[in-house]
PDB file of N, CA and C and ligand atoms in Angstrom:
ATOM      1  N   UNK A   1      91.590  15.809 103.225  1.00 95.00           N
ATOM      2  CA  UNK A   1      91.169  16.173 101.881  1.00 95.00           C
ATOM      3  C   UNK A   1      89.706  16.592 101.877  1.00 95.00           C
ATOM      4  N   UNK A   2      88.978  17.214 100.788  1.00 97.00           N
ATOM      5  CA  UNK A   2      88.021  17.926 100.642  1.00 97.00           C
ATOM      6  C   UNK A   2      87.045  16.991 100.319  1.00 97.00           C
ATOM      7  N   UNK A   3      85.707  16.202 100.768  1.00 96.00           N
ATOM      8  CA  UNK A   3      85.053  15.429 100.787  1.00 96.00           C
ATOM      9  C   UNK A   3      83.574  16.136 100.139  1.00 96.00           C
ATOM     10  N   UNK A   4      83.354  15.454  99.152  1.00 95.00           N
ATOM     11  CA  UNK A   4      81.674  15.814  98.758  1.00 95.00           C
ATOM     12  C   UNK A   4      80.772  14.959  98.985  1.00 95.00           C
ATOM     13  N   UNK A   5      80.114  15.594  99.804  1.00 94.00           N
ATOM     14  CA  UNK A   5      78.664  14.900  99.790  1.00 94.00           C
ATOM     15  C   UNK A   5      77.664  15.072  98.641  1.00 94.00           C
ATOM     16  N   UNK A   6      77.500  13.987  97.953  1.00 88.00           N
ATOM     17  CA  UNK A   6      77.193  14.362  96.654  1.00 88.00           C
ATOM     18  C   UNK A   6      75.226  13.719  96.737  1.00 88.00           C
ATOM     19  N   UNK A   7      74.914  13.517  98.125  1.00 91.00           N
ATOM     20  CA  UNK A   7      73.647  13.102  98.449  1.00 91.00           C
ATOM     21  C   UNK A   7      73.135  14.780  98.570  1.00 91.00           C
ATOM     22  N   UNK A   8      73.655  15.599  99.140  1.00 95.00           N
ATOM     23  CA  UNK A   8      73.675  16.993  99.143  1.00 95.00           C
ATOM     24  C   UNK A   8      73.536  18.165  97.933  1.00 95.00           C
ATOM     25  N   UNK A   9      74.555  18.103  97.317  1.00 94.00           N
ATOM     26  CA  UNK A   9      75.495  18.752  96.351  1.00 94.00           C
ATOM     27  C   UNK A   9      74.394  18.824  94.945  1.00 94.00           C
ATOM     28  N   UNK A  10      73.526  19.931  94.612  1.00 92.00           N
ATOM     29  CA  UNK A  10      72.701  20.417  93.368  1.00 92.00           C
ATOM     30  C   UNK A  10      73.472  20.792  92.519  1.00 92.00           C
ATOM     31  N   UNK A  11      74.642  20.162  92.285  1.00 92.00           N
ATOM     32  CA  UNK A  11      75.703  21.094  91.654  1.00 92.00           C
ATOM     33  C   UNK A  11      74.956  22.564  90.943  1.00 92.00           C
ATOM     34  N   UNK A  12      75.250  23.696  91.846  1.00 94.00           N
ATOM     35  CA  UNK A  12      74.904  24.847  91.593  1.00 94.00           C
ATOM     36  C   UNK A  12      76.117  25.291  90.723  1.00 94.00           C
ATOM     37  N   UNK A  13      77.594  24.717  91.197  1.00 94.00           N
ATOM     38  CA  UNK A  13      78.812  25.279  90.751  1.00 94.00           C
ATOM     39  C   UNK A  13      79.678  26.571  91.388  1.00 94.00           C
ATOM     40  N   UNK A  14      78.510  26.892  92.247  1.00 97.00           N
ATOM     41  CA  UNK A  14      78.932  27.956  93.086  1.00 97.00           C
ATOM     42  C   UNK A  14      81.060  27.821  93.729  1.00 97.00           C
ATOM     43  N   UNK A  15      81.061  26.457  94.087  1.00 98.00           N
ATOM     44  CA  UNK A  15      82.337  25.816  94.298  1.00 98.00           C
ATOM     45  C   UNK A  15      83.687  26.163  92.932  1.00 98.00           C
ATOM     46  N   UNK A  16      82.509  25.705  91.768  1.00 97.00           N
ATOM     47  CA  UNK A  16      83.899  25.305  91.014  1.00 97.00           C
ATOM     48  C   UNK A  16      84.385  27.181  90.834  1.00 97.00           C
ATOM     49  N   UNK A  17      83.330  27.951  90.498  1.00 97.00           N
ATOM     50  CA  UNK A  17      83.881  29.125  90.298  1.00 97.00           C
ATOM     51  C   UNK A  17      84.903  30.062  91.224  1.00 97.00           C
ATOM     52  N   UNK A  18      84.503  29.869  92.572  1.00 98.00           N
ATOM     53  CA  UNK A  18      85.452  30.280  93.922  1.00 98.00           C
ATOM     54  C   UNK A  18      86.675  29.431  93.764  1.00 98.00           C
ATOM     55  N   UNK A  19      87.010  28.600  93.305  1.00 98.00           N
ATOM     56  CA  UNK A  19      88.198  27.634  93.595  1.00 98.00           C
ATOM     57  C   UNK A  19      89.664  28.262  92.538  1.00 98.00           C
ATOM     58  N   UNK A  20      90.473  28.678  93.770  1.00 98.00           N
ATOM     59  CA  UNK A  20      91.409  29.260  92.624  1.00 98.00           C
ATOM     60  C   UNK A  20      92.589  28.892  92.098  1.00 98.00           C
ATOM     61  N   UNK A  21      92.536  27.346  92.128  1.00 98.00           N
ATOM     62  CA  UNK A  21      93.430  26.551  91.486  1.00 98.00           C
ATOM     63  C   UNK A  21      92.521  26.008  90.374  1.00 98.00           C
ATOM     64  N   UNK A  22      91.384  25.737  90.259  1.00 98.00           N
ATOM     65  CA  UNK A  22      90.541  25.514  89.610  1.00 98.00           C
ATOM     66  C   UNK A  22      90.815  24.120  89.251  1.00 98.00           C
ATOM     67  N   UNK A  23      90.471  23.275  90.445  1.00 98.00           N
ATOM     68  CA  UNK A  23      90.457  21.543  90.649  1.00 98.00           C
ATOM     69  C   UNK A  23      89.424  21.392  90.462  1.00 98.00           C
ATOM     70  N   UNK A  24      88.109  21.816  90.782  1.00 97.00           N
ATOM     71  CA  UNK A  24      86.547  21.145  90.747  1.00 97.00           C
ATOM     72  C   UNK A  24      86.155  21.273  89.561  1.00 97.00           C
ATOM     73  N   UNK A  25      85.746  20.081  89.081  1.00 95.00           N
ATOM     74  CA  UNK A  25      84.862  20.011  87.545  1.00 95.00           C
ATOM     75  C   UNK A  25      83.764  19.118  88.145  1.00 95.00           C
ATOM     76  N   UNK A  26      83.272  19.881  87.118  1.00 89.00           N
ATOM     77  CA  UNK A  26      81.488  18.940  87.196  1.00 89.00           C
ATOM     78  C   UNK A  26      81.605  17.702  85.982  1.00 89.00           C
ATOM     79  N   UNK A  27      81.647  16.759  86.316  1.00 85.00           N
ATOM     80  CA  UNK A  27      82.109  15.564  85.220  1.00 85.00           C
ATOM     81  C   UNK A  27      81.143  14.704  85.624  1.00 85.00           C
ATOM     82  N   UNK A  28      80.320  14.472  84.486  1.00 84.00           N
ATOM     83  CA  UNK A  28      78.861  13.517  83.844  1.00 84.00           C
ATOM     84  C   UNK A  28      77.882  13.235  85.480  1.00 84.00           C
ATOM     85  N   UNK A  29      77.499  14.504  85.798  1.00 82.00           N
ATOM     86  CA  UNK A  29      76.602  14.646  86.834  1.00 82.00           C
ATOM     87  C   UNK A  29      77.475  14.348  88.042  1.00 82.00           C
ATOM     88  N   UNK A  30      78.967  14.604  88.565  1.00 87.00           N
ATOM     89  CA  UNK A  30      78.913  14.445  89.474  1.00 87.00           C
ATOM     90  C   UNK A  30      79.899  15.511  89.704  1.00 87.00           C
ATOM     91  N   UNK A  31      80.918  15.545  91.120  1.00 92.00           N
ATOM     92  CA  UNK A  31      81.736  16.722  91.306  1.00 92.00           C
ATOM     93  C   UNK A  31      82.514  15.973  91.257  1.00 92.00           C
ATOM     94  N   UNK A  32      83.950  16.309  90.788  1.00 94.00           N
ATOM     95  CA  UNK A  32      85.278  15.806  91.270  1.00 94.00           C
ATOM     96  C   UNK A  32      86.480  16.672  90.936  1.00 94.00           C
ATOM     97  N   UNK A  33      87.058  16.833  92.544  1.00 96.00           N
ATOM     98  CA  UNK A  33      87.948  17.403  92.564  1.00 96.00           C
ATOM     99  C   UNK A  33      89.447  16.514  92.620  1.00 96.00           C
ATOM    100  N   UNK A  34      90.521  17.522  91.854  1.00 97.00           N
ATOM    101  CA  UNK A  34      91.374  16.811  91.841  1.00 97.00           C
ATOM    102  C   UNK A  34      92.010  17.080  93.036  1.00 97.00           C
ATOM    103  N   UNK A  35      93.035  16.032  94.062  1.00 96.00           N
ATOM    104  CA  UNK A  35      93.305  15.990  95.251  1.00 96.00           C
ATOM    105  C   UNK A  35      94.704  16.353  95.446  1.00 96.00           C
ATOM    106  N   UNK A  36      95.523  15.723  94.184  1.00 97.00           N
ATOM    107  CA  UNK A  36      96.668  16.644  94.166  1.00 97.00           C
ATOM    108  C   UNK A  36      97.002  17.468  94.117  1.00 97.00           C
ATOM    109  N   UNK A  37      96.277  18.308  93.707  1.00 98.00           N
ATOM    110  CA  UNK A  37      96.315  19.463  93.057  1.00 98.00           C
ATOM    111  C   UNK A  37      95.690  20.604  94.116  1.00 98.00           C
ATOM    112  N   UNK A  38      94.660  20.326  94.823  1.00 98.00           N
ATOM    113  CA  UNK A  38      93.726  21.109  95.772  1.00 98.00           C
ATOM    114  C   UNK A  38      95.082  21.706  96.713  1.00 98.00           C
ATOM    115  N   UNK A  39      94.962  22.978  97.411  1.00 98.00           N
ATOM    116  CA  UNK A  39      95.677  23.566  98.276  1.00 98.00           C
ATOM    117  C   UNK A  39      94.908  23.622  99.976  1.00 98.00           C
ATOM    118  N   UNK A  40      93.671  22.972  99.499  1.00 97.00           N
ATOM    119  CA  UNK A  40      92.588  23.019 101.015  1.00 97.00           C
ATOM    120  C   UNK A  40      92.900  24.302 101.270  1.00 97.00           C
ATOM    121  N   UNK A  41      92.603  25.407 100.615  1.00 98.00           N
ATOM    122  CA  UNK A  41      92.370  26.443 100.736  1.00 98.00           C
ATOM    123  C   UNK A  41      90.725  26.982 101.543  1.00 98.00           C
ATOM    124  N   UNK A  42      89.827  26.149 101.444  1.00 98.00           N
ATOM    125  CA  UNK A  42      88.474  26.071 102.085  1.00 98.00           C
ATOM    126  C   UNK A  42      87.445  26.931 101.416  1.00 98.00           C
ATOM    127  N   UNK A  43      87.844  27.513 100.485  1.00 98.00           N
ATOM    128  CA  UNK A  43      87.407  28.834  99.997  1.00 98.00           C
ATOM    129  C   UNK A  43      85.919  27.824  99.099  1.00 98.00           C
ATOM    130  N   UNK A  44      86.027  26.743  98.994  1.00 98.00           N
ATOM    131  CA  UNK A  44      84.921  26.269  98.006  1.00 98.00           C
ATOM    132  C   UNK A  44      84.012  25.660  99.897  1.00 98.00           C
ATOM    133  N   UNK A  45      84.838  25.203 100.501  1.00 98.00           N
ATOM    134  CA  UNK A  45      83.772  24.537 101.848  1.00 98.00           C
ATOM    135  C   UNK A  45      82.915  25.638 102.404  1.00 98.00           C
ATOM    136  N   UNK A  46      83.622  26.898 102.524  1.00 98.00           N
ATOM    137  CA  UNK A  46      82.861  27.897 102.826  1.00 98.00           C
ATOM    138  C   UNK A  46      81.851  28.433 102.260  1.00 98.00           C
ATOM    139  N   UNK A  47      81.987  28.389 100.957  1.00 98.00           N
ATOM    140  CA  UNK A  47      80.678  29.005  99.905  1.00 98.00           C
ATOM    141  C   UNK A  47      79.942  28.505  99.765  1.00 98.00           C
ATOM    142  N   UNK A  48      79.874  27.026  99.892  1.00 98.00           N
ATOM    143  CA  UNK A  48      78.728  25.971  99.381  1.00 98.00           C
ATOM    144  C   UNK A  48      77.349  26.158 100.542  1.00 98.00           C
ATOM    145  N   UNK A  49      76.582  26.453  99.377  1.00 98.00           N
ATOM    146  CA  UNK A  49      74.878  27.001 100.328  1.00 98.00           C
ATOM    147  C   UNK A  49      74.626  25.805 100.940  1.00 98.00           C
ATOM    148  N   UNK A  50      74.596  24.859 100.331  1.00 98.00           N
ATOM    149  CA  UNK A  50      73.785  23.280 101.439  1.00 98.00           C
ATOM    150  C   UNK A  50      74.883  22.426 102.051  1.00 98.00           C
ATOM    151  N   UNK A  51      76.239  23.054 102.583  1.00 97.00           N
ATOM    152  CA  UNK A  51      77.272  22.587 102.633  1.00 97.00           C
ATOM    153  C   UNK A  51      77.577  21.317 102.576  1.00 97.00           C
ATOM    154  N   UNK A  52      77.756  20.875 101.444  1.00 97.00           N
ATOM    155  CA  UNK A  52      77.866  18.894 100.486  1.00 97.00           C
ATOM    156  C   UNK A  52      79.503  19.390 100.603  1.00 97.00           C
ATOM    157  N   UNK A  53      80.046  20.166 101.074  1.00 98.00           N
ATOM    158  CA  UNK A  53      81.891  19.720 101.039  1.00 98.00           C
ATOM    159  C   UNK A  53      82.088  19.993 102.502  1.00 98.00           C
ATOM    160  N   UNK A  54      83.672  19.380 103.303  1.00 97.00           N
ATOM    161  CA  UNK A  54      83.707  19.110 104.165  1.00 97.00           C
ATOM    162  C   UNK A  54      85.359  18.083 103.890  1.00 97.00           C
ATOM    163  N   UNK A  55      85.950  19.210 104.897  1.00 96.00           N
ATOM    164  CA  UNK A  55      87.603  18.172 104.718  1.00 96.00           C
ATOM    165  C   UNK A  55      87.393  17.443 105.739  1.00 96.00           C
ATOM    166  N   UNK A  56      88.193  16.608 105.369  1.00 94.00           N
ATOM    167  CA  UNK A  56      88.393  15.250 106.258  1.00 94.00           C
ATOM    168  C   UNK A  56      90.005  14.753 106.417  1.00 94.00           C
ATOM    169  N   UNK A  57      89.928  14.069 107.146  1.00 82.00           N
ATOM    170  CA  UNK A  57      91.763  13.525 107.522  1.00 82.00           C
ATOM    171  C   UNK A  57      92.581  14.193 107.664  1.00 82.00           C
TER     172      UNK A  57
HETATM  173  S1  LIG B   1      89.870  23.628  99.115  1.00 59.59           S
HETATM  174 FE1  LIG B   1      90.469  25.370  97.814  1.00 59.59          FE
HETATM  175  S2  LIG B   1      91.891  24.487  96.328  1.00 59.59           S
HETATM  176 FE2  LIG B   1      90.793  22.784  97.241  1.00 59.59          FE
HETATM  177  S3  LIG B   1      89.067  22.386  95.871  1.00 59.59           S
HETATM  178 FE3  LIG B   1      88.346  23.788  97.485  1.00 59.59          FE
HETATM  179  S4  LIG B   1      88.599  25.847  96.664  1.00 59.59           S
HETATM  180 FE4  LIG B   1      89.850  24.445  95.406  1.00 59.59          FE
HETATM  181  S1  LIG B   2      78.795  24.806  95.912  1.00 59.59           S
HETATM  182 FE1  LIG B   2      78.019  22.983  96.980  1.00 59.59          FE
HETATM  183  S2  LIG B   2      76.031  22.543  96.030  1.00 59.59           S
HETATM  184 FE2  LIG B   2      77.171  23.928  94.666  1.00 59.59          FE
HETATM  185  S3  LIG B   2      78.205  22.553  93.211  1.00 59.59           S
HETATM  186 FE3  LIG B   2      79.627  22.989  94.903  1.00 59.59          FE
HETATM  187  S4  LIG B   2      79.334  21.293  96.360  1.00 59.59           S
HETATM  188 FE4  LIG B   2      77.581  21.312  94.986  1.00 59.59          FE
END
């Protein structure tokens, strides 16, 4: 699954807009994506300028 490093992550949003299931919300200063829903398509790991995402497992 798609892991945020949120020690990283300026939420620019650059993520939520590339994402084309549109799982990532920015909710009360933080990121969260929904996991069911994500296709790990990578399309948000790739775009992120200070790369704070990163799949795992
Ligand atoms: S991996 Fe793809 S589907 Fe999952 S959150 Fe990122 S952009 Fe969205
Ligand atoms: S693209 Fe990267 S820095 Fe921007 S909101 Fe998404 S995770 Fe955060």
């Amino acid at each position: 699954m798609i892991v945020i490093k949120n020690d990283l992550c300026d939420f620019c949003g650059t993520c939520v807009s590339v994402c084309p299931v549109d799982v990532i919300e920015l909710y009360e200063a933080r990121l969260v994506i929904d996991h069911e829903k994500c296709t790990e398509c990578l399309k948000c790991v790739k775009v992120c300028p200070v790369r704070a995402l990163e799949i795992q497992g």
